[in-house]
Amino acid sequence: MSKKLFTEKEIKVLSKNPNVKSVTNKGITYKDDFKRLFITEYEKGKIPLNITFKIWLATYVPLLEYHVLVTTIISR
């Protein structure tokens, strides 16, 4: 796990996602519906990053904000 914490800006972006139940500087808690869908897709053999990307794009996160967030998280 990364020791880097989420910034206030990252927390704001993540909080806008309807799949997110809560966000702190230490982590994300997802809603139960998201978790169930994620597990279903994972059991079909899909890769976690692809599952998350597909679900998030289908629900809300604007592309530019998502790109910035993913780039930030990947660079940790």
PDB file of C-alpha atoms in Angstrom:
ATOM      1  CA  MET A   1       0.000   0.000   0.000  1.00  0.00           C
ATOM      2  CA  SER A   2       1.059   3.533  -0.663  1.00  0.00           C
ATOM      3  CA  LYS A   3       2.031   5.741   2.243  1.00  0.00           C
ATOM      4  CA  LYS A   4       0.960   8.866   0.343  1.00  0.00           C
ATOM      5  CA  LEU A   5      -2.336  10.315   1.524  1.00  0.00           C
ATOM      6  CA  PHE A   6      -5.111  11.759  -0.629  1.00  0.00           C
ATOM      7  CA  THR A   7      -5.031  15.539  -0.953  1.00  0.00           C
ATOM      8  CA  GLU A   8      -8.089  17.720  -0.322  1.00  0.00           C
ATOM      9  CA  LYS A   9      -8.482  18.150  -4.094  1.00  0.00           C
ATOM     10  CA  GLU A  10      -8.406  14.379  -4.664  1.00  0.00           C
ATOM     11  CA  ILE A  11     -10.930  13.887  -1.863  1.00  0.00           C
ATOM     12  CA  LYS A  12     -13.282  16.417  -3.494  1.00  0.00           C
ATOM     13  CA  VAL A  13     -13.043  14.680  -6.887  1.00  0.00           C
ATOM     14  CA  LEU A  14     -13.567  11.229  -5.404  1.00  0.00           C
ATOM     15  CA  SER A  15     -16.475  12.419  -3.261  1.00  0.00           C
ATOM     16  CA  LYS A  16     -18.390  13.473  -6.387  1.00  0.00           C
ATOM     17  CA  ASN A  17     -18.584   9.892  -7.589  1.00  0.00           C
ATOM     18  CA  PRO A  18     -21.956   8.301  -6.793  1.00  0.00           C
ATOM     19  CA  ASN A  19     -20.232   4.940  -6.198  1.00  0.00           C
ATOM     20  CA  VAL A  20     -18.237   6.356  -3.302  1.00  0.00           C
ATOM     21  CA  LYS A  21     -19.731   6.126   0.175  1.00  0.00           C
ATOM     22  CA  SER A  22     -16.979   8.130   1.887  1.00  0.00           C
ATOM     23  CA  VAL A  23     -13.432   9.380   1.394  1.00  0.00           C
ATOM     24  CA  THR A  24     -10.726  10.261   3.869  1.00  0.00           C
ATOM     25  CA  ASN A  25      -7.125  11.173   3.306  1.00  0.00           C
ATOM     26  CA  LYS A  26      -6.293   7.504   3.957  1.00  0.00           C
ATOM     27  CA  GLY A  27      -8.774   5.708   1.716  1.00  0.00           C
ATOM     28  CA  ILE A  28     -12.040   5.252  -0.146  1.00  0.00           C
ATOM     29  CA  THR A  29     -15.135   3.364   1.015  1.00  0.00           C
ATOM     30  CA  TYR A  30     -17.379   2.275  -1.843  1.00  0.00           C
ATOM     31  CA  LYS A  31     -21.148   1.739  -1.765  1.00  0.00           C
ATOM     32  CA  ASP A  32     -22.433  -1.837  -1.609  1.00  0.00           C
ATOM     33  CA  ASP A  33     -23.881  -1.741  -5.155  1.00  0.00           C
ATOM     34  CA  PHE A  34     -20.466  -0.817  -6.561  1.00  0.00           C
ATOM     35  CA  LYS A  35     -18.794  -3.602  -4.578  1.00  0.00           C
ATOM     36  CA  ARG A  36     -21.272  -6.201  -5.830  1.00  0.00           C
ATOM     37  CA  LEU A  37     -20.864  -5.093  -9.450  1.00  0.00           C
ATOM     38  CA  PHE A  38     -17.079  -5.059  -9.090  1.00  0.00           C
ATOM     39  CA  ILE A  39     -17.032  -8.610  -7.692  1.00  0.00           C
ATOM     40  CA  THR A  40     -19.358  -9.854 -10.444  1.00  0.00           C
ATOM     41  CA  GLU A  41     -17.104  -8.403 -13.149  1.00  0.00           C
ATOM     42  CA  TYR A  42     -13.949  -9.668 -11.408  1.00  0.00           C
ATOM     43  CA  GLU A  43     -15.352 -13.195 -11.269  1.00  0.00           C
ATOM     44  CA  LYS A  44     -15.845 -12.979 -15.041  1.00  0.00           C
ATOM     45  CA  GLY A  45     -12.068 -12.539 -15.329  1.00  0.00           C
ATOM     46  CA  LYS A  46     -11.904  -8.801 -15.898  1.00  0.00           C
ATOM     47  CA  ILE A  47      -8.959  -6.746 -14.631  1.00  0.00           C
ATOM     48  CA  PRO A  48      -9.679  -4.510 -11.578  1.00  0.00           C
ATOM     49  CA  LEU A  49      -8.497  -1.267 -13.219  1.00  0.00           C
ATOM     50  CA  ASN A  50     -10.674  -1.927 -16.268  1.00  0.00           C
ATOM     51  CA  ILE A  51     -13.693  -2.707 -14.075  1.00  0.00           C
ATOM     52  CA  THR A  52     -13.277   0.467 -12.036  1.00  0.00           C
ATOM     53  CA  PHE A  53     -12.703   2.617 -15.122  1.00  0.00           C
ATOM     54  CA  LYS A  54     -15.801   1.228 -16.863  1.00  0.00           C
ATOM     55  CA  ILE A  55     -18.063   1.660 -13.827  1.00  0.00           C
ATOM     56  CA  TRP A  56     -16.816   5.150 -12.998  1.00  0.00           C
ATOM     57  CA  LEU A  57     -17.161   6.419 -16.552  1.00  0.00           C
ATOM     58  CA  ALA A  58     -20.614   4.917 -16.837  1.00  0.00           C
ATOM     59  CA  THR A  59     -21.785   6.700 -13.719  1.00  0.00           C
ATOM     60  CA  TYR A  60     -20.257  10.116 -13.275  1.00  0.00           C
ATOM     61  CA  VAL A  61     -16.611  11.147 -13.004  1.00  0.00           C
ATOM     62  CA  PRO A  62     -15.807  13.702 -15.716  1.00  0.00           C
ATOM     63  CA  LEU A  63     -13.064  12.423 -18.028  1.00  0.00           C
ATOM     64  CA  LEU A  64     -10.591  15.205 -17.343  1.00  0.00           C
ATOM     65  CA  GLU A  65     -10.909  14.914 -13.566  1.00  0.00           C
ATOM     66  CA  TYR A  66     -10.666  11.124 -13.825  1.00  0.00           C
ATOM     67  CA  HIS A  67      -7.523  11.373 -15.969  1.00  0.00           C
ATOM     68  CA  VAL A  68      -5.884  13.749 -13.487  1.00  0.00           C
ATOM     69  CA  LEU A  69      -6.851  11.547 -10.556  1.00  0.00           C
ATOM     70  CA  VAL A  70      -5.653   8.303 -12.162  1.00  0.00           C
ATOM     71  CA  THR A  71      -2.387   9.918 -13.240  1.00  0.00           C
ATOM     72  CA  THR A  72      -1.830  11.161  -9.702  1.00  0.00           C
ATOM     73  CA  ILE A  73      -2.614   7.807  -8.100  1.00  0.00           C
ATOM     74  CA  ILE A  74      -0.506   5.820 -10.578  1.00  0.00           C
ATOM     75  CA  SER A  75       2.479   8.081 -10.029  1.00  0.00           C
ATOM     76  CA  ARG A  76       2.532   7.300  -6.294  1.00  0.00           C
TER      77      ARG A  76
END
